[in-house]
Amino acid sequence: MPDHDSTTLLTRQTKRRRVDIGVKRTVGSAIFTRARETLLDSMNQSHGPDQEGDCSLVSHGHGGTNGDGEKSNVLRKLLKRANSYEDAIMPFPGATIISQLLKNNMGKNGGSDSGFQGSGALSSGGSEIQAEDACSNSSRDRDSPSDCLSPGPPLPPPPSSSSFGRPPPPSNLNSHAPSQPLSLSTFDLDRLSDEHLRAKRARVENIIRGMSHSPLVRPGAGDHNQDSNRDNENSSNNSNSSNDPRVDGNSHNHSRSECPSSLLSSPGSRGGVVGVGEVYRENKRKQRLPQQQHSFTQLVCSRQEQRQEERRQLKLQLEDMQKQLRQLQEKFYQIYDSETEEDEENGEGGDADRGGDREEDGNLSEDSIRSDGLEERHRDRGRHSHDDLSELDPGLFLDRARALLREQALMDGEMEDDTDGREEEERNGERVMKRRGGAGGGGRQLAETLKQELNCAVSQVVDTVVKGFSSPKQAAGHHHGCHSSTPAAPSSSSNSSSSCPPPFGPLPSLTPDSRFGGGALALSLNGDGSPTPNYHASNQRLHCFGDVIVPSPLDSFSGLSGRLSGVPTPNDQTEALPLVVRKTGGGGGPENTNSSLPPPPPPHHPSLHPSPLTASLGFSPPSFRHPFPLPLMGYPFQSPLGSHGAGAGYPPGPKDHHRSSPDSMDMTRETISLRTKMASLGGGHLSHHHHRQSSPSQHGPEGLSLSLIKSECGDLQDMADISPYSGNTIQEGLSPNHLKKAKLMFFYTRYPSSNMLKMYFADVKFNRCITSQLIKWFSNFREFYYIQMEKFARQAINEGVTGAEEMTVGRDAELFRALNMHYNKANDFEVPDRFLEVAQVTLREFFNAIVAGKDADPSWKKAIYKVICKLDSEVPDIFKSPNCLQELLHD
DNA sequence: GAATTTCCTG
DNA sequence: CAGGAAATTC
């Protein structure tokens, strides 16, 4: 910390001011993320169920087969995202399905007619992003099953003019909602498309706006009008302003100068920099400015509003869609009925079901939309219904499957017809086609297409499901039940092969279709199911390992034992309290009986909280290794690992001495923190009691452990250095008392050098970790300190204070109380007057800087820091004493 | 490249 | 307060 030198500091500061790229990056990414989300949302809306995140395997519109699945999928996603879009999205699946079907049909039937791309493909657009969006959509569509099926002519981009005029060859979408009436709904669809398009555009614009917001942009720019002109202006302005800081160092902010009035309320947005005579280079480091926050807030708000609006629109759309759907279904049913009547002559029964279906039509609700006719129909057709199940919530899956089976059994009883559901379906489809006299030869083609589509869809669905399951986090409750069943379902649906010997009693149809990688699926599912099991297994492994690892010998040394054993049992992770107690007992008194502790090795090492993945991988978490290495490194004699038997080298006697011995080479921070906690109770005392640390003499076994240790932290050297202090009580970690001491020291020095810290924390074995931790403490102190200063300075300004002189910091000042509360909570230390002075100076510095509008400069605080760091005063020698706390506090 | 410092996030 | 990342300095 060579910086007490003001010159150095100055130069450094000078150089330092640059736009904080980091921040920028962060902000940008954040925005981007949001934007992306929005885009996804919009896509979802248009496509209905998309994939999760980027990888979307599930394609929309695969025939009706996935109707349910899609919905559930969407729901899952929504839930995950905690997005408020639920209702809004609901409608889309339906729309998507329909449009998709239309699309497919058109493609097949001389796709040239196109026009209608389906709601999802509304590409026409305006902004580039839109175009992009459209592109991506279309590409996705292509990827999706539809692609598999029909390489039909790419749909023309400009859709809105749905030329759907001619009744789309009513394909028979067996599994799907009735397509026949499509022609009727053309208008509605168009209208919906437009609406949707509009909504989409709005969203995109919003996104663009958000992205173009530069951090430094003044709040005013953030207003989120839909007005595109404005938008353009903003974006251009933003780009300018965002770049400006770097471009014109001294003249910074001119571009974003703002009305002074906002000065008080929104500190960040200050007009041109007044009196910034210093030749600061622009701050390259991006800092988070108040202004940014401001604009962001606005952004968020506006976005929410937009969402609300979108929601409303979507709801309307949903209603429309529902109506349409109802119409379609009715039409379809009519046709279907007529067909079936004819079929009945041929001996195909199943009227009863139809009746039921019709009844349901009346009740179309949101729910019904998803399962609506589709599911019912599936049931009629028998096994096919499982397709829908595939995407259902796993938890419900089994139940539903059983219910379906029962139903099916009944149905089968009724109709002796063995026909496979699938075949039947196809047949129906063909029949429908023929009936309509639609594309004559197209019927078979359609059937084929549908088959393929189904296959594709199924496979994709399966992938999606697998993915979903494989993600560990989802494991929660929901997934457990479904593992076995879920996987199979999809495959069954995909099967065109009619008869699948039911592997499971309950879910006969589940037989995996090899074609679709059913086998793979099953495997993956198993794996997926395994997560839980694996997880446990891994944990167990770890635990066992942990047990093994924890060398009982170590326990004899209080320090070690405390750490190792005390540490977190799985249950106490967070609270090291128990440990503390232990340690306290051991560490506190020389008489420690800790030696007894060793035997029962704690089940887990505190640090053993490897993520499941890690565990499964078989990696031992870094922390995991610590247990041995640390102690071993510094103090060979302790090496349990090593050749010495655990106990052999250490006679009981030594234990006491060693226990506090500085074993710690370096511990991971976690360890440190743990220790800190542990030490907290006994902290102060420990130092007194333990003096001679075990001789560092024996450097026996460095081999293995050493290397390990080294790999983890290369602090051995530091350790060696530390030993000098070993004469005194040396602690391996920083205790709460150390923290307290540091806080008190902060009253004297805000910028202690590391050397100074070493001097004043002689009872601590310094290593890199410790040093950095101490430094970090002070850094944090400063952070808090300056935050308070700024806060109060602004407060004063807001309260109308005009002169810095008006502000004083006394012991009764709020500012002081806040600070004292932070650094001297117990208020058992008398804060030196000097600190009050410094605080006052700091406050005034902030005040002046803010009043001068310097806070517009990202690095405006640097100057203040420079000033403050010169105000450090000597820390009383008493702080060098290990007992300083007692002495200080009890005086 | 290590050491520091600040900023940001949790 | 800890962690992480970026910026800066030496």
mmCIF file of C-alpha atoms in Angstrom, chain A residues 260-372:
data_model
loop_
_atom_site.group_PDB
_atom_site.id
_atom_site.type_symbol
_atom_site.label_atom_id
_atom_site.label_comp_id
_atom_site.label_asym_id
_atom_site.label_seq_id
_atom_site.Cartn_x
_atom_site.Cartn_y
_atom_site.Cartn_z
ATOM 1 C CA PRO A 260 -29.604 21.825 -12.152
ATOM 2 C CA SER A 261 -32.858 21.429 -10.460
ATOM 3 C CA SER A 262 -32.506 17.749 -10.613
ATOM 4 C CA LEU A 263 -29.279 18.144 -8.900
ATOM 5 C CA LEU A 264 -30.524 17.564 -5.510
ATOM 6 C CA SER A 265 -32.967 14.946 -6.214
ATOM 7 C CA SER A 266 -30.915 13.037 -8.616
ATOM 8 C CA PRO A 267 -27.381 13.610 -7.722
ATOM 9 C CA GLY A 268 -25.976 11.867 -10.588
ATOM 10 C CA SER A 269 -27.334 14.075 -13.190
ATOM 11 C CA ARG A 270 -25.421 17.163 -12.910
ATOM 12 C CA GLY A 271 -24.810 19.760 -15.436
ATOM 13 C CA GLY A 272 -21.486 20.497 -16.890
ATOM 14 C CA VAL A 273 -18.697 20.054 -14.561
ATOM 15 C CA VAL A 274 -18.047 23.176 -12.744
ATOM 16 C CA GLY A 275 -14.722 23.958 -11.442
ATOM 17 C CA VAL A 276 -13.197 20.792 -12.444
ATOM 18 C CA GLY A 277 -9.980 22.385 -13.144
ATOM 19 C CA GLU A 278 -8.044 19.276 -12.697
ATOM 20 C CA VAL A 279 -7.088 17.579 -15.780
ATOM 21 C CA TYR A 280 -8.638 14.322 -15.092
ATOM 22 C CA ARG A 281 -8.699 11.918 -17.794
ATOM 23 C CA GLU A 282 -12.034 10.573 -18.289
ATOM 24 C CA ASN A 283 -12.724 7.767 -16.042
ATOM 25 C CA LYS A 284 -12.466 4.765 -18.007
ATOM 26 C CA ARG A 285 -13.929 2.750 -15.329
ATOM 27 C CA LYS A 286 -17.581 2.759 -15.416
ATOM 28 C CA GLN A 287 -19.179 3.517 -12.252
ATOM 29 C CA ARG A 288 -22.639 3.082 -11.433
ATOM 30 C CA LEU A 289 -24.108 6.470 -11.376
ATOM 31 C CA PRO A 290 -27.256 7.514 -9.760
ATOM 32 C CA GLN A 291 -28.475 8.679 -13.059
ATOM 33 C CA GLN A 292 -28.139 5.293 -14.459
ATOM 34 C CA GLN A 293 -30.164 3.925 -11.736
ATOM 35 C CA HIS A 294 -32.698 6.490 -12.360
ATOM 36 C CA SER A 295 -33.089 5.810 -15.990
ATOM 37 C CA PHE A 296 -33.112 2.188 -15.322
ATOM 38 C CA THR A 297 -35.870 2.477 -12.913
ATOM 39 C CA GLN A 298 -37.858 4.328 -15.392
ATOM 40 C CA LEU A 299 -37.082 1.793 -17.940
ATOM 41 C CA VAL A 300 -38.265 -0.948 -15.765
ATOM 42 C CA CYS A 301 -41.405 0.857 -14.912
ATOM 43 C CA SER A 302 -42.235 1.585 -18.433
ATOM 44 C CA ARG A 303 -41.498 -1.918 -19.351
ATOM 45 C CA GLN A 304 -43.852 -3.145 -16.769
ATOM 46 C CA GLU A 305 -46.482 -0.872 -18.053
ATOM 47 C CA GLN A 306 -45.931 -2.147 -21.465
ATOM 48 C CA ARG A 307 -46.229 -5.595 -20.251
ATOM 49 C CA GLN A 308 -49.491 -4.804 -18.710
ATOM 50 C CA GLU A 309 -50.650 -3.462 -21.941
ATOM 51 C CA GLU A 310 -49.379 -6.404 -23.798
ATOM 52 C CA ARG A 311 -51.116 -8.579 -21.410
ATOM 53 C CA ARG A 312 -54.351 -6.920 -22.091
ATOM 54 C CA GLN A 313 -53.845 -7.266 -25.746
ATOM 55 C CA LEU A 314 -52.930 -10.817 -25.396
ATOM 56 C CA LYS A 315 -55.971 -11.473 -23.405
ATOM 57 C CA LEU A 316 -58.067 -10.052 -26.104
ATOM 58 C CA GLN A 317 -56.282 -12.174 -28.552
ATOM 59 C CA LEU A 318 -56.828 -15.114 -26.405
ATOM 60 C CA GLU A 319 -60.485 -14.519 -26.404
ATOM 61 C CA ASP A 320 -60.506 -14.230 -30.113
ATOM 62 C CA MET A 321 -58.568 -17.341 -30.442
ATOM 63 C CA GLN A 322 -60.864 -19.155 -28.193
ATOM 64 C CA LYS A 323 -63.778 -18.138 -30.243
ATOM 65 C CA GLN A 324 -62.106 -19.202 -33.340
ATOM 66 C CA LEU A 325 -61.112 -22.403 -31.850
ATOM 67 C CA ARG A 326 -64.612 -23.071 -30.841
ATOM 68 C CA GLN A 327 -65.787 -22.439 -34.300
ATOM 69 C CA LEU A 328 -63.178 -24.631 -35.724
ATOM 70 C CA GLN A 329 -64.012 -27.374 -33.420
ATOM 71 C CA GLU A 330 -67.619 -27.178 -34.187
ATOM 72 C CA LYS A 331 -66.954 -27.361 -37.819
ATOM 73 C CA PHE A 332 -64.622 -30.157 -37.335
ATOM 74 C CA TYR A 333 -67.006 -32.050 -35.270
ATOM 75 C CA GLN A 334 -69.657 -31.678 -37.769
ATOM 76 C CA ILE A 335 -67.487 -33.130 -40.374
ATOM 77 C CA TYR A 336 -66.175 -35.674 -38.083
ATOM 78 C CA ASP A 337 -69.580 -36.773 -37.134
ATOM 79 C CA SER A 338 -70.673 -37.135 -40.621
ATOM 80 C CA GLU A 339 -67.627 -39.159 -41.297
ATOM 81 C CA THR A 340 -68.034 -41.328 -38.362
ATOM 82 C CA GLU A 341 -71.531 -41.989 -39.258
ATOM 83 C CA GLU A 342 -70.344 -43.334 -42.475
ATOM 84 C CA ASP A 343 -67.656 -45.182 -40.752
ATOM 85 C CA GLU A 344 -69.990 -46.705 -38.399
ATOM 86 C CA GLU A 345 -71.350 -48.590 -41.236
ATOM 87 C CA ASN A 346 -67.988 -50.073 -41.552
ATOM 88 C CA GLY A 347 -68.063 -51.190 -38.030
ATOM 89 C CA GLU A 348 -66.075 -48.527 -36.388
ATOM 90 C CA GLY A 349 -67.755 -47.508 -33.251
ATOM 91 C CA GLY A 350 -67.093 -44.886 -30.718
ATOM 92 C CA ASP A 351 -70.057 -42.638 -30.952
ATOM 93 C CA ALA A 352 -70.339 -42.249 -27.311
ATOM 94 C CA ASP A 353 -67.071 -40.516 -27.132
ATOM 95 C CA ARG A 354 -67.965 -38.108 -29.710
ATOM 96 C CA GLY A 355 -70.928 -37.075 -27.818
ATOM 97 C CA GLY A 356 -68.749 -36.333 -24.903
ATOM 98 C CA ASP A 357 -66.500 -34.295 -27.003
ATOM 99 C CA ARG A 358 -69.193 -32.155 -28.205
ATOM 100 C CA GLU A 359 -70.336 -31.465 -24.789
ATOM 101 C CA GLU A 360 -66.976 -30.289 -23.909
ATOM 102 C CA ASP A 361 -66.830 -27.989 -26.762
ATOM 103 C CA GLY A 362 -69.238 -25.837 -25.029
ATOM 104 C CA ASN A 363 -67.007 -25.388 -22.111
ATOM 105 C CA LEU A 364 -63.956 -24.202 -23.731
ATOM 106 C CA SER A 365 -61.962 -22.504 -21.166
ATOM 107 C CA GLU A 366 -58.359 -21.778 -21.148
ATOM 108 C CA ASP A 367 -57.802 -25.177 -19.937
ATOM 109 C CA SER A 368 -59.912 -26.667 -22.491
ATOM 110 C CA ILE A 369 -57.943 -24.908 -25.058
ATOM 111 C CA ARG A 370 -54.955 -26.752 -24.244
ATOM 112 C CA SER A 371 -56.520 -30.088 -23.785
ATOM 113 C CA ASP A 372 -59.710 -29.158 -25.409
#
